Amino acid sequence: MTMTVPNILTVLRLLAAPGVALMFLYFSRPAADWFALILFVSAAVTDWFDGYLARAWKQESKLGAMLDPIADKAMVVIALMVIVGYSSMSPWLVLPATFILFREVFVSGLREFLGDTAGTLKVTPLAKWKTTLQMVAIAVLFAQGVFEHYLGISVIGMNPDIFAGIMAGEIEDLHGLWWKEAGMAWAGNIGLLLLWLAAFLTLITGWDYFRKAVPFLKD
C-alpha cells in the first residue's frame, strides 16, 4: 500500500470523523461548535481534493477506493449523531437523520453480502450529489449551533421583557441579539431543508442500489 498525498488526505478525513464528536467532549460550547464546524468543513473539502489529485496525478489506488466511501459515511454518521444528540430531538431533524443512517447501514449490508459482486453497486453521480448535500446540510446545522449559543450567552440574566423589546425593535440592540437570532433561525431552517433534500436523495439512491442487487439475491 502506497501512502500517496490523496490517500493521506483520505486517512485524515477518516480520522476527523470521530474528532468532530471529541470536540464536544473536550470543549464547552460555543467553542465546540466552532471547532466541529471548522474540522467538518475542512474534512469535507478534502473529499473533493483527494479524488481530484488522485485522478490528476494518476495516483488512484485500491486503498483510496476502499477508504474514500468509508470516510464519507463516517463523517456523515458521526456528525449526524452529534447534531441529533445535542438537539431538542425535533422530529423534523430526527426523521431525515434516521432515513440517512438507515440507508447507509442497508447499503453497507448489501455490499458485504454481495462480496465479489459488490461492484454492481458502484457509486453513481446521484449518490455523489447526495453525499455533497449531506455535508453541506450538516455544516449549516453546525453553524446554527454557533449562532444559538452566542445568542444564549448574550441573554444570560436579561429580563425577558427587555429581550422581547429588543427583538421588536422597541429597544436599541446593543448586543447584536437580532442578527444572532436571525442567523440561528436562517441556519436552522436552511440546514433542515437541505437535510430533508439529502434524505430524499439518500432514499432514491438506496432504492437504486437495492434494485441492482435484486438479481443477486434470488435463490
mmCIF file with all atom_site columns, C-alpha atoms in Angstrom:
data_model
loop_
_atom_site.group_PDB
_atom_site.id
_atom_site.type_symbol
_atom_site.label_atom_id
_atom_site.label_alt_id
_atom_site.label_comp_id
_atom_site.label_asym_id
_atom_site.label_entity_id
_atom_site.label_seq_id
_atom_site.pdbx_PDB_ins_code
_atom_site.Cartn_x
_atom_site.Cartn_y
_atom_site.Cartn_z
_atom_site.occupancy
_atom_site.B_iso_or_equiv
_atom_site.pdbx_formal_charge
_atom_site.auth_seq_id
_atom_site.auth_comp_id
_atom_site.auth_asym_id
_atom_site.auth_atom_id
_atom_site.pdbx_PDB_model_num
ATOM 1   C CA . MET A 1 1   ? 0.000   0.000   0.000   1.00 0.00 ? 1   MET A CA 1
ATOM 2   C CA . THR A 1 2   ? 1.434   3.349   -1.083  1.00 0.00 ? 2   THR A CA 1
ATOM 3   C CA . MET A 1 3   ? 0.598   6.369   1.070   1.00 0.00 ? 3   MET A CA 1
ATOM 4   C CA . THR A 1 4   ? 0.226   8.980   -1.653  1.00 0.00 ? 4   THR A CA 1
ATOM 5   C CA . VAL A 1 5   ? -0.986  12.514  -0.951  1.00 0.00 ? 5   VAL A CA 1
ATOM 6   C CA . PRO A 1 6   ? -4.600  11.628  -1.966  1.00 0.00 ? 6   PRO A CA 1
ATOM 7   C CA . ASN A 1 7   ? -4.522  8.605   0.352   1.00 0.00 ? 7   ASN A CA 1
ATOM 8   C CA . ILE A 1 8   ? -3.123  10.699  3.202   1.00 0.00 ? 8   ILE A CA 1
ATOM 9   C CA . LEU A 1 9   ? -5.968  13.210  2.749   1.00 0.00 ? 9   LEU A CA 1
ATOM 10  C CA . THR A 1 10  ? -8.488  10.371  2.844   1.00 0.00 ? 10  THR A CA 1
ATOM 11  C CA . VAL A 1 11  ? -6.968  8.957   6.039   1.00 0.00 ? 11  VAL A CA 1
ATOM 12  C CA . LEU A 1 12  ? -7.025  12.416  7.642   1.00 0.00 ? 12  LEU A CA 1
ATOM 13  C CA . ARG A 1 13  ? -10.707 12.742  6.721   1.00 0.00 ? 13  ARG A CA 1
ATOM 14  C CA . LEU A 1 14  ? -11.383 9.357   8.269   1.00 0.00 ? 14  LEU A CA 1
ATOM 15  C CA . LEU A 1 15  ? -9.630  10.422  11.493  1.00 0.00 ? 15  LEU A CA 1
ATOM 16  C CA . ALA A 1 16  ? -11.529 13.728  11.500  1.00 0.00 ? 16  ALA A CA 1
ATOM 17  C CA . ALA A 1 17  ? -14.851 11.891  11.754  1.00 0.00 ? 17  ALA A CA 1
ATOM 18  C CA . PRO A 1 18  ? -14.506 10.891  15.446  1.00 0.00 ? 18  PRO A CA 1
ATOM 19  C CA . GLY A 1 19  ? -12.690 14.183  16.001  1.00 0.00 ? 19  GLY A CA 1
ATOM 20  C CA . VAL A 1 20  ? -15.973 16.036  15.403  1.00 0.00 ? 20  VAL A CA 1
ATOM 21  C CA . ALA A 1 21  ? -17.553 14.206  18.339  1.00 0.00 ? 21  ALA A CA 1
ATOM 22  C CA . LEU A 1 22  ? -14.466 14.692  20.532  1.00 0.00 ? 22  LEU A CA 1
ATOM 23  C CA . MET A 1 23  ? -14.784 18.468  20.144  1.00 0.00 ? 23  MET A CA 1
ATOM 24  C CA . PHE A 1 24  ? -17.940 18.326  22.285  1.00 0.00 ? 24  PHE A CA 1
ATOM 25  C CA . LEU A 1 25  ? -16.229 16.195  24.934  1.00 0.00 ? 25  LEU A CA 1
ATOM 26  C CA . TYR A 1 26  ? -13.178 18.391  25.456  1.00 0.00 ? 26  TYR A CA 1
ATOM 27  C CA . PHE A 1 27  ? -14.526 21.881  24.764  1.00 0.00 ? 27  PHE A CA 1
ATOM 28  C CA . SER A 1 28  ? -17.522 23.835  26.015  1.00 0.00 ? 28  SER A CA 1
ATOM 29  C CA . ARG A 1 29  ? -19.991 25.422  23.667  1.00 0.00 ? 29  ARG A CA 1
ATOM 30  C CA . PRO A 1 30  ? -19.927 27.557  21.526  1.00 0.00 ? 30  PRO A CA 1
ATOM 31  C CA . ALA A 1 31  ? -16.182 26.793  21.130  1.00 0.00 ? 31  ALA A CA 1
ATOM 32  C CA . ALA A 1 32  ? -17.047 23.125  20.493  1.00 0.00 ? 32  ALA A CA 1
ATOM 33  C CA . ASP A 1 33  ? -19.485 24.154  17.740  1.00 0.00 ? 33  ASP A CA 1
ATOM 34  C CA . TRP A 1 34  ? -16.814 26.316  16.117  1.00 0.00 ? 34  TRP A CA 1
ATOM 35  C CA . PHE A 1 35  ? -14.158 23.611  16.247  1.00 0.00 ? 35  PHE A CA 1
ATOM 36  C CA . ALA A 1 36  ? -16.575 20.946  14.990  1.00 0.00 ? 36  ALA A CA 1
ATOM 37  C CA . LEU A 1 37  ? -17.694 23.220  12.137  1.00 0.00 ? 37  LEU A CA 1
ATOM 38  C CA . ILE A 1 38  ? -14.115 24.042  11.080  1.00 0.00 ? 38  ILE A CA 1
ATOM 39  C CA . LEU A 1 39  ? -12.998 20.409  11.336  1.00 0.00 ? 39  LEU A CA 1
ATOM 40  C CA . PHE A 1 40  ? -16.036 19.115  9.439   1.00 0.00 ? 40  PHE A CA 1
ATOM 41  C CA . VAL A 1 41  ? -15.775 21.683  6.621   1.00 0.00 ? 41  VAL A CA 1
ATOM 42  C CA . SER A 1 42  ? -12.010 21.118  6.295   1.00 0.00 ? 42  SER A CA 1
ATOM 43  C CA . ALA A 1 43  ? -12.542 17.358  6.081   1.00 0.00 ? 43  ALA A CA 1
ATOM 44  C CA . ALA A 1 44  ? -15.386 17.766  3.583   1.00 0.00 ? 44  ALA A CA 1
ATOM 45  C CA . VAL A 1 45  ? -13.157 19.880  1.318   1.00 0.00 ? 45  VAL A CA 1
ATOM 46  C CA . THR A 1 46  ? -10.573 17.091  1.239   1.00 0.00 ? 46  THR A CA 1
ATOM 47  C CA . ASP A 1 47  ? -13.290 14.805  -0.136  1.00 0.00 ? 47  ASP A CA 1
ATOM 48  C CA . TRP A 1 48  ? -13.077 16.762  -3.380  1.00 0.00 ? 48  TRP A CA 1
ATOM 49  C CA . PHE A 1 49  ? -9.308  17.306  -3.327  1.00 0.00 ? 49  PHE A CA 1
ATOM 50  C CA . ASP A 1 50  ? -8.241  13.708  -2.742  1.00 0.00 ? 50  ASP A CA 1
ATOM 51  C CA . GLY A 1 51  ? -10.281 12.434  -5.698  1.00 0.00 ? 51  GLY A CA 1
ATOM 52  C CA . TYR A 1 52  ? -9.172  15.311  -7.929  1.00 0.00 ? 52  TYR A CA 1
ATOM 53  C CA . LEU A 1 53  ? -5.491  14.869  -7.072  1.00 0.00 ? 53  LEU A CA 1
ATOM 54  C CA . ALA A 1 54  ? -5.667  11.078  -7.447  1.00 0.00 ? 54  ALA A CA 1
ATOM 55  C CA . ARG A 1 55  ? -7.005  11.479  -10.999 1.00 0.00 ? 55  ARG A CA 1
ATOM 56  C CA . ALA A 1 56  ? -4.750  14.412  -11.927 1.00 0.00 ? 56  ALA A CA 1
ATOM 57  C CA . TRP A 1 57  ? -1.582  12.744  -10.637 1.00 0.00 ? 57  TRP A CA 1
ATOM 58  C CA . LYS A 1 58  ? -2.670  9.250   -11.736 1.00 0.00 ? 58  LYS A CA 1
ATOM 59  C CA . GLN A 1 59  ? -2.413  8.017   -8.139  1.00 0.00 ? 59  GLN A CA 1
ATOM 60  C CA . GLU A 1 60  ? -5.722  6.180   -7.905  1.00 0.00 ? 60  GLU A CA 1
ATOM 61  C CA . SER A 1 61  ? -5.330  3.111   -5.701  1.00 0.00 ? 61  SER A CA 1
ATOM 62  C CA . LYS A 1 62  ? -7.323  0.267   -4.189  1.00 0.00 ? 62  LYS A CA 1
ATOM 63  C CA . LEU A 1 63  ? -6.622  1.665   -0.708  1.00 0.00 ? 63  LEU A CA 1
ATOM 64  C CA . GLY A 1 64  ? -8.093  5.031   -1.665  1.00 0.00 ? 64  GLY A CA 1
ATOM 65  C CA . ALA A 1 65  ? -11.076 3.424   -3.380  1.00 0.00 ? 65  ALA A CA 1
ATOM 66  C CA . MET A 1 66  ? -11.764 1.421   -0.215  1.00 0.00 ? 66  MET A CA 1
ATOM 67  C CA . LEU A 1 67  ? -11.222 4.206   2.345   1.00 0.00 ? 67  LEU A CA 1
ATOM 68  C CA . ASP A 1 68  ? -12.949 7.062   0.493   1.00 0.00 ? 68  ASP A CA 1
ATOM 69  C CA . PRO A 1 69  ? -16.588 5.898   0.909   1.00 0.00 ? 69  PRO A CA 1
ATOM 70  C CA . ILE A 1 70  ? -15.854 4.718   4.467   1.00 0.00 ? 70  ILE A CA 1
ATOM 71  C CA . ALA A 1 71  ? -14.518 8.173   5.387   1.00 0.00 ? 71  ALA A CA 1
ATOM 72  C CA . ASP A 1 72  ? -17.576 9.851   3.827   1.00 0.00 ? 72  ASP A CA 1
ATOM 73  C CA . LYS A 1 73  ? -20.000 7.617   5.717   1.00 0.00 ? 73  LYS A CA 1
ATOM 74  C CA . ALA A 1 74  ? -18.104 8.013   8.989   1.00 0.00 ? 74  ALA A CA 1
ATOM 75  C CA . MET A 1 75  ? -18.157 11.810  8.659   1.00 0.00 ? 75  MET A CA 1
ATOM 76  C CA . VAL A 1 76  ? -21.889 11.919  7.959   1.00 0.00 ? 76  VAL A CA 1
ATOM 77  C CA . VAL A 1 77  ? -22.959 9.311   10.524  1.00 0.00 ? 77  VAL A CA 1
ATOM 78  C CA . ILE A 1 78  ? -20.894 10.691  13.425  1.00 0.00 ? 78  ILE A CA 1
ATOM 79  C CA . ALA A 1 79  ? -21.789 14.323  12.663  1.00 0.00 ? 79  ALA A CA 1
ATOM 80  C CA . LEU A 1 80  ? -25.498 13.485  12.496  1.00 0.00 ? 80  LEU A CA 1
ATOM 81  C CA . MET A 1 81  ? -25.221 11.583  15.774  1.00 0.00 ? 81  MET A CA 1
ATOM 82  C CA . VAL A 1 82  ? -23.679 14.652  17.431  1.00 0.00 ? 82  VAL A CA 1
ATOM 83  C CA . ILE A 1 83  ? -26.232 17.085  15.981  1.00 0.00 ? 83  ILE A CA 1
ATOM 84  C CA . VAL A 1 84  ? -29.209 14.931  16.970  1.00 0.00 ? 84  VAL A CA 1
ATOM 85  C CA . GLY A 1 85  ? -27.704 14.268  20.410  1.00 0.00 ? 85  GLY A CA 1
ATOM 86  C CA . TYR A 1 86  ? -27.352 17.983  21.162  1.00 0.00 ? 86  TYR A CA 1
ATOM 87  C CA . SER A 1 87  ? -30.678 18.970  19.617  1.00 0.00 ? 87  SER A CA 1
ATOM 88  C CA . SER A 1 88  ? -34.152 19.164  21.120  1.00 0.00 ? 88  SER A CA 1
ATOM 89  C CA . MET A 1 89  ? -34.910 15.834  19.375  1.00 0.00 ? 89  MET A CA 1
ATOM 90  C CA . SER A 1 90  ? -37.273 17.573  16.959  1.00 0.00 ? 90  SER A CA 1
ATOM 91  C CA . PRO A 1 91  ? -38.901 15.030  14.610  1.00 0.00 ? 91  PRO A CA 1
ATOM 92  C CA . TRP A 1 92  ? -38.080 17.396  11.714  1.00 0.00 ? 92  TRP A CA 1
ATOM 93  C CA . LEU A 1 93  ? -34.418 16.678  12.434  1.00 0.00 ? 93  LEU A CA 1
ATOM 94  C CA . VAL A 1 94  ? -34.606 13.100  13.734  1.00 0.00 ? 94  VAL A CA 1
ATOM 95  C CA . LEU A 1 95  ? -36.608 11.738  10.767  1.00 0.00 ? 95  LEU A CA 1
ATOM 96  C CA . PRO A 1 96  ? -34.250 12.738  7.913   1.00 0.00 ? 96  PRO A CA 1
ATOM 97  C CA . ALA A 1 97  ? -31.260 11.720  10.040  1.00 0.00 ? 97  ALA A CA 1
ATOM 98  C CA . THR A 1 98  ? -32.905 8.322   10.598  1.00 0.00 ? 98  THR A CA 1
ATOM 99  C CA . PHE A 1 99  ? -33.543 7.858   6.862   1.00 0.00 ? 99  PHE A CA 1
ATOM 100 C CA . ILE A 1 100 ? -29.917 8.692   6.085   1.00 0.00 ? 100 ILE A CA 1
ATOM 101 C CA . LEU A 1 101 ? -28.490 6.377   8.751   1.00 0.00 ? 101 LEU A CA 1
ATOM 102 C CA . PHE A 1 102 ? -30.823 3.532   7.757   1.00 0.00 ? 102 PHE A CA 1
ATOM 103 C CA . ARG A 1 103 ? -29.815 3.801   4.114   1.00 0.00 ? 103 ARG A CA 1
ATOM 104 C CA . GLU A 1 104 ? -26.105 3.804   4.912   1.00 0.00 ? 104 GLU A CA 1
ATOM 105 C CA . VAL A 1 105 ? -26.427 0.668   7.050   1.00 0.00 ? 105 VAL A CA 1
ATOM 106 C CA . PHE A 1 106 ? -28.665 -1.030  4.474   1.00 0.00 ? 106 PHE A CA 1
ATOM 107 C CA . VAL A 1 107 ? -26.367 -0.368  1.503   1.00 0.00 ? 107 VAL A CA 1
ATOM 108 C CA . SER A 1 108 ? -23.272 -1.350  3.501   1.00 0.00 ? 108 SER A CA 1
ATOM 109 C CA . GLY A 1 109 ? -25.012 -4.623  4.387   1.00 0.00 ? 109 GLY A CA 1
ATOM 110 C CA . LEU A 1 110 ? -25.859 -5.234  0.734   1.00 0.00 ? 110 LEU A CA 1
ATOM 111 C CA . ARG A 1 111 ? -22.250 -4.662  -0.321  1.00 0.00 ? 111 ARG A CA 1
ATOM 112 C CA . GLU A 1 112 ? -20.983 -7.004  2.387   1.00 0.00 ? 112 GLU A CA 1
ATOM 113 C CA . PHE A 1 113 ? -23.430 -9.726  1.371   1.00 0.00 ? 113 PHE A CA 1
ATOM 114 C CA . LEU A 1 114 ? -22.673 -9.420  -2.338  1.00 0.00 ? 114 LEU A CA 1
ATOM 115 C CA . GLY A 1 115 ? -18.928 -9.760  -1.750  1.00 0.00 ? 115 GLY A CA 1
ATOM 116 C CA . ASP A 1 116 ? -17.125 -10.098 -5.072  1.00 0.00 ? 116 ASP A CA 1
ATOM 117 C CA . THR A 1 117 ? -20.203 -8.927  -6.976  1.00 0.00 ? 117 THR A CA 1
ATOM 118 C CA . ALA A 1 118 ? -20.446 -5.690  -4.953  1.00 0.00 ? 118 ALA A CA 1
ATOM 119 C CA . GLY A 1 119 ? -19.010 -3.904  -7.980  1.00 0.00 ? 119 GLY A CA 1
ATOM 120 C CA . THR A 1 120 ? -22.587 -3.917  -9.207  1.00 0.00 ? 120 THR A CA 1
ATOM 121 C CA . LEU A 1 121 ? -23.266 -1.192  -6.625  1.00 0.00 ? 121 LEU A CA 1
ATOM 122 C CA . LYS A 1 122 ? -20.766 1.351   -7.901  1.00 0.00 ? 122 LYS A CA 1
ATOM 123 C CA . VAL A 1 123 ? -21.152 4.910   -6.671  1.00 0.00 ? 123 VAL A CA 1
ATOM 124 C CA . THR A 1 124 ? -23.405 6.834   -9.052  1.00 0.00 ? 124 THR A CA 1
ATOM 125 C CA . PRO A 1 125 ? -23.285 10.586  -9.840  1.00 0.00 ? 125 PRO A CA 1
ATOM 126 C CA . LEU A 1 126 ? -26.566 10.985  -7.919  1.00 0.00 ? 126 LEU A CA 1
ATOM 127 C CA . ALA A 1 127 ? -25.002 9.299   -4.891  1.00 0.00 ? 127 ALA A CA 1
ATOM 128 C CA . LYS A 1 128 ? -22.105 11.783  -5.061  1.00 0.00 ? 128 LYS A CA 1
ATOM 129 C CA . TRP A 1 129 ? -24.592 14.665  -5.092  1.00 0.00 ? 129 TRP A CA 1
ATOM 130 C CA . LYS A 1 130 ? -26.316 13.039  -2.133  1.00 0.00 ? 130 LYS A CA 1
ATOM 131 C CA . THR A 1 131 ? -23.068 12.979  -0.160  1.00 0.00 ? 131 THR A CA 1
ATOM 132 C CA . THR A 1 132 ? -22.301 16.602  -1.060  1.00 0.00 ? 132 THR A CA 1
ATOM 133 C CA . LEU A 1 133 ? -25.772 17.726  0.011   1.00 0.00 ? 133 LEU A CA 1
ATOM 134 C CA . GLN A 1 134 ? -25.472 15.814  3.280   1.00 0.00 ? 134 GLN A CA 1
ATOM 135 C CA . MET A 1 135 ? -22.181 17.507  4.116   1.00 0.00 ? 135 MET A CA 1
ATOM 136 C CA . VAL A 1 136 ? -23.445 20.991  3.254   1.00 0.00 ? 136 VAL A CA 1
ATOM 137 C CA . ALA A 1 137 ? -26.575 20.429  5.375   1.00 0.00 ? 137 ALA A CA 1
ATOM 138 C CA . ILE A 1 138 ? -24.520 19.223  8.339   1.00 0.00 ? 138 ILE A CA 1
ATOM 139 C CA . ALA A 1 139 ? -22.124 22.187  8.080   1.00 0.00 ? 139 ALA A CA 1
ATOM 140 C CA . VAL A 1 140 ? -25.067 24.619  8.097   1.00 0.00 ? 140 VAL A CA 1
ATOM 141 C CA . LEU A 1 141 ? -26.589 22.859  11.126  1.00 0.00 ? 141 LEU A CA 1
ATOM 142 C CA . PHE A 1 142 ? -23.279 23.151  12.987  1.00 0.00 ? 142 PHE A CA 1
ATOM 143 C CA . ALA A 1 143 ? -23.352 26.871  12.127  1.00 0.00 ? 143 ALA A CA 1
ATOM 144 C CA . GLN A 1 144 ? -26.810 27.076  13.700  1.00 0.00 ? 144 GLN A CA 1
ATOM 145 C CA . GLY A 1 145 ? -25.286 25.822  16.948  1.00 0.00 ? 145 GLY A CA 1
ATOM 146 C CA . VAL A 1 146 ? -22.735 28.634  16.845  1.00 0.00 ? 146 VAL A CA 1
ATOM 147 C CA . PHE A 1 147 ? -25.434 31.322  16.479  1.00 0.00 ? 147 PHE A CA 1
ATOM 148 C CA . GLU A 1 148 ? -27.643 29.655  19.094  1.00 0.00 ? 148 GLU A CA 1
ATOM 149 C CA . HIS A 1 149 ? -25.009 29.603  21.796  1.00 0.00 ? 149 HIS A CA 1
ATOM 150 C CA . TYR A 1 150 ? -23.710 33.114  21.160  1.00 0.00 ? 150 TYR A CA 1
ATOM 151 C CA . LEU A 1 151 ? -27.318 34.255  21.475  1.00 0.00 ? 151 LEU A CA 1
ATOM 152 C CA . GLY A 1 152 ? -27.685 32.279  24.692  1.00 0.00 ? 152 GLY A CA 1
ATOM 153 C CA . ILE A 1 153 ? -24.539 33.838  26.150  1.00 0.00 ? 153 ILE A CA 1
ATOM 154 C CA . SER A 1 154 ? -25.783 37.335  25.246  1.00 0.00 ? 154 SER A CA 1
ATOM 155 C CA . VAL A 1 155 ? -29.130 36.956  27.033  1.00 0.00 ? 155 VAL A CA 1
ATOM 156 C CA . ILE A 1 156 ? -27.879 35.401  30.284  1.00 0.00 ? 156 ILE A CA 1
ATOM 157 C CA . GLY A 1 157 ? -29.543 37.323  33.111  1.00 0.00 ? 157 GLY A CA 1
ATOM 158 C CA . MET A 1 158 ? -31.506 39.531  30.701  1.00 0.00 ? 158 MET A CA 1
ATOM 159 C CA . ASN A 1 159 ? -35.097 40.376  31.570  1.00 0.00 ? 159 ASN A CA 1
ATOM 160 C CA . PRO A 1 160 ? -37.458 38.593  29.130  1.00 0.00 ? 160 PRO A CA 1
ATOM 161 C CA . ASP A 1 161 ? -39.356 41.844  28.570  1.00 0.00 ? 161 ASP A CA 1
ATOM 162 C CA . ILE A 1 162 ? -36.139 43.590  27.535  1.00 0.00 ? 162 ILE A CA 1
ATOM 163 C CA . PHE A 1 163 ? -35.314 40.756  25.157  1.00 0.00 ? 163 PHE A CA 1
ATOM 164 C CA . ALA A 1 164 ? -38.792 40.959  23.636  1.00 0.00 ? 164 ALA A CA 1
ATOM 165 C CA . GLY A 1 165 ? -38.451 44.731  23.298  1.00 0.00 ? 165 GLY A CA 1
ATOM 166 C CA . ILE A 1 166 ? -35.100 44.426  21.539  1.00 0.00 ? 166 ILE A CA 1
ATOM 167 C CA . MET A 1 167 ? -36.429 41.831  19.118  1.00 0.00 ? 167 MET A CA 1
ATOM 168 C CA . ALA A 1 168 ? -39.476 44.014  18.437  1.00 0.00 ? 168 ALA A CA 1
ATOM 169 C CA . GLY A 1 169 ? -37.225 46.998  17.668  1.00 0.00 ? 169 GLY A CA 1
ATOM 170 C CA . GLU A 1 170 ? -38.518 48.999  20.629  1.00 0.00 ? 170 GLU A CA 1
ATOM 171 C CA . ILE A 1 171 ? -35.196 48.914  22.495  1.00 0.00 ? 171 ILE A CA 1
ATOM 172 C CA . GLU A 1 172 ? -31.780 49.541  20.958  1.00 0.00 ? 172 GLU A CA 1
ATOM 173 C CA . ASP A 1 173 ? -29.949 46.293  20.211  1.00 0.00 ? 173 ASP A CA 1
ATOM 174 C CA . LEU A 1 174 ? -26.561 46.872  21.831  1.00 0.00 ? 174 LEU A CA 1
ATOM 175 C CA . HIS A 1 175 ? -25.632 43.186  21.981  1.00 0.00 ? 175 HIS A CA 1
ATOM 176 C CA . GLY A 1 176 ? -26.343 42.093  18.407  1.00 0.00 ? 176 GLY A CA 1
ATOM 177 C CA . LEU A 1 177 ? -29.246 39.933  19.518  1.00 0.00 ? 177 LEU A CA 1
ATOM 178 C CA . TRP A 1 178 ? -31.209 40.449  16.326  1.00 0.00 ? 178 TRP A CA 1
ATOM 179 C CA . TRP A 1 179 ? -28.548 39.184  13.929  1.00 0.00 ? 179 TRP A CA 1
ATOM 180 C CA . LYS A 1 180 ? -27.684 36.288  16.248  1.00 0.00 ? 180 LYS A CA 1
ATOM 181 C CA . GLU A 1 181 ? -31.326 35.235  16.415  1.00 0.00 ? 181 GLU A CA 1
ATOM 182 C CA . ALA A 1 182 ? -31.754 35.725  12.657  1.00 0.00 ? 182 ALA A CA 1
ATOM 183 C CA . GLY A 1 183 ? -28.601 33.717  11.952  1.00 0.00 ? 183 GLY A CA 1
ATOM 184 C CA . MET A 1 184 ? -29.804 30.910  14.202  1.00 0.00 ? 184 MET A CA 1
ATOM 185 C CA . ALA A 1 185 ? -33.224 30.825  12.523  1.00 0.00 ? 185 ALA A CA 1
ATOM 186 C CA . TRP A 1 186 ? -31.911 31.004  8.956   1.00 0.00 ? 186 TRP A CA 1
ATOM 187 C CA . ALA A 1 187 ? -29.174 28.421  9.531   1.00 0.00 ? 187 ALA A CA 1
ATOM 188 C CA . GLY A 1 188 ? -31.640 26.107  11.259  1.00 0.00 ? 188 GLY A CA 1
ATOM 189 C CA . ASN A 1 189 ? -34.275 26.341  8.536   1.00 0.00 ? 189 ASN A CA 1
ATOM 190 C CA . ILE A 1 190 ? -31.839 26.103  5.621   1.00 0.00 ? 190 ILE A CA 1
ATOM 191 C CA . GLY A 1 191 ? -29.970 23.251  7.306   1.00 0.00 ? 191 GLY A CA 1
ATOM 192 C CA . LEU A 1 192 ? -33.191 21.292  7.840   1.00 0.00 ? 192 LEU A CA 1
ATOM 193 C CA . LEU A 1 193 ? -34.327 21.911  4.263   1.00 0.00 ? 193 LEU A CA 1
ATOM 194 C CA . LEU A 1 194 ? -31.005 20.691  2.884   1.00 0.00 ? 194 LEU A CA 1
ATOM 195 C CA . LEU A 1 195 ? -31.051 17.688  5.220   1.00 0.00 ? 195 LEU A CA 1
ATOM 196 C CA . TRP A 1 196 ? -34.523 16.688  4.001   1.00 0.00 ? 196 TRP A CA 1
ATOM 197 C CA . LEU A 1 197 ? -33.378 17.051  0.377   1.00 0.00 ? 197 LEU A CA 1
ATOM 198 C CA . ALA A 1 198 ? -30.340 14.919  1.206   1.00 0.00 ? 198 ALA A CA 1
ATOM 199 C CA . ALA A 1 199 ? -32.593 12.330  2.861   1.00 0.00 ? 199 ALA A CA 1
ATOM 200 C CA . PHE A 1 200 ? -34.776 12.245  -0.260  1.00 0.00 ? 200 PHE A CA 1
ATOM 201 C CA . LEU A 1 201 ? -31.738 11.623  -2.491  1.00 0.00 ? 201 LEU A CA 1
ATOM 202 C CA . THR A 1 202 ? -30.495 9.103   0.067   1.00 0.00 ? 202 THR A CA 1
ATOM 203 C CA . LEU A 1 203 ? -33.670 7.029   -0.223  1.00 0.00 ? 203 LEU A CA 1
ATOM 204 C CA . ILE A 1 204 ? -33.656 7.251   -4.039  1.00 0.00 ? 204 ILE A CA 1
ATOM 205 C CA . THR A 1 205 ? -30.040 6.053   -4.293  1.00 0.00 ? 205 THR A CA 1
ATOM 206 C CA . GLY A 1 206 ? -30.693 3.369   -1.688  1.00 0.00 ? 206 GLY A CA 1
ATOM 207 C CA . TRP A 1 207 ? -33.610 2.026   -3.721  1.00 0.00 ? 207 TRP A CA 1
ATOM 208 C CA . ASP A 1 208 ? -31.477 2.144   -6.885  1.00 0.00 ? 208 ASP A CA 1
ATOM 209 C CA . TYR A 1 209 ? -28.756 0.062   -5.210  1.00 0.00 ? 209 TYR A CA 1
ATOM 210 C CA . PHE A 1 210 ? -31.338 -2.436  -3.927  1.00 0.00 ? 210 PHE A CA 1
ATOM 211 C CA . ARG A 1 211 ? -32.883 -2.735  -7.398  1.00 0.00 ? 211 ARG A CA 1
ATOM 212 C CA . LYS A 1 212 ? -29.469 -3.505  -8.887  1.00 0.00 ? 212 LYS A CA 1
ATOM 213 C CA . ALA A 1 213 ? -28.782 -6.084  -6.159  1.00 0.00 ? 213 ALA A CA 1
ATOM 214 C CA . VAL A 1 214 ? -32.084 -7.969  -6.525  1.00 0.00 ? 214 VAL A CA 1
ATOM 215 C CA . PRO A 1 215 ? -30.838 -10.359 -9.293  1.00 0.00 ? 215 PRO A CA 1
ATOM 216 C CA . PHE A 1 216 ? -28.047 -11.491 -6.978  1.00 0.00 ? 216 PHE A CA 1
ATOM 217 C CA . LEU A 1 217 ? -30.422 -12.076 -4.049  1.00 0.00 ? 217 LEU A CA 1
ATOM 218 C CA . LYS A 1 218 ? -32.585 -14.640 -5.808  1.00 0.00 ? 218 LYS A CA 1
ATOM 219 C CA . ASP A 1 219 ? -32.154 -18.309 -4.845  1.00 0.00 ? 219 ASP A CA 1
#
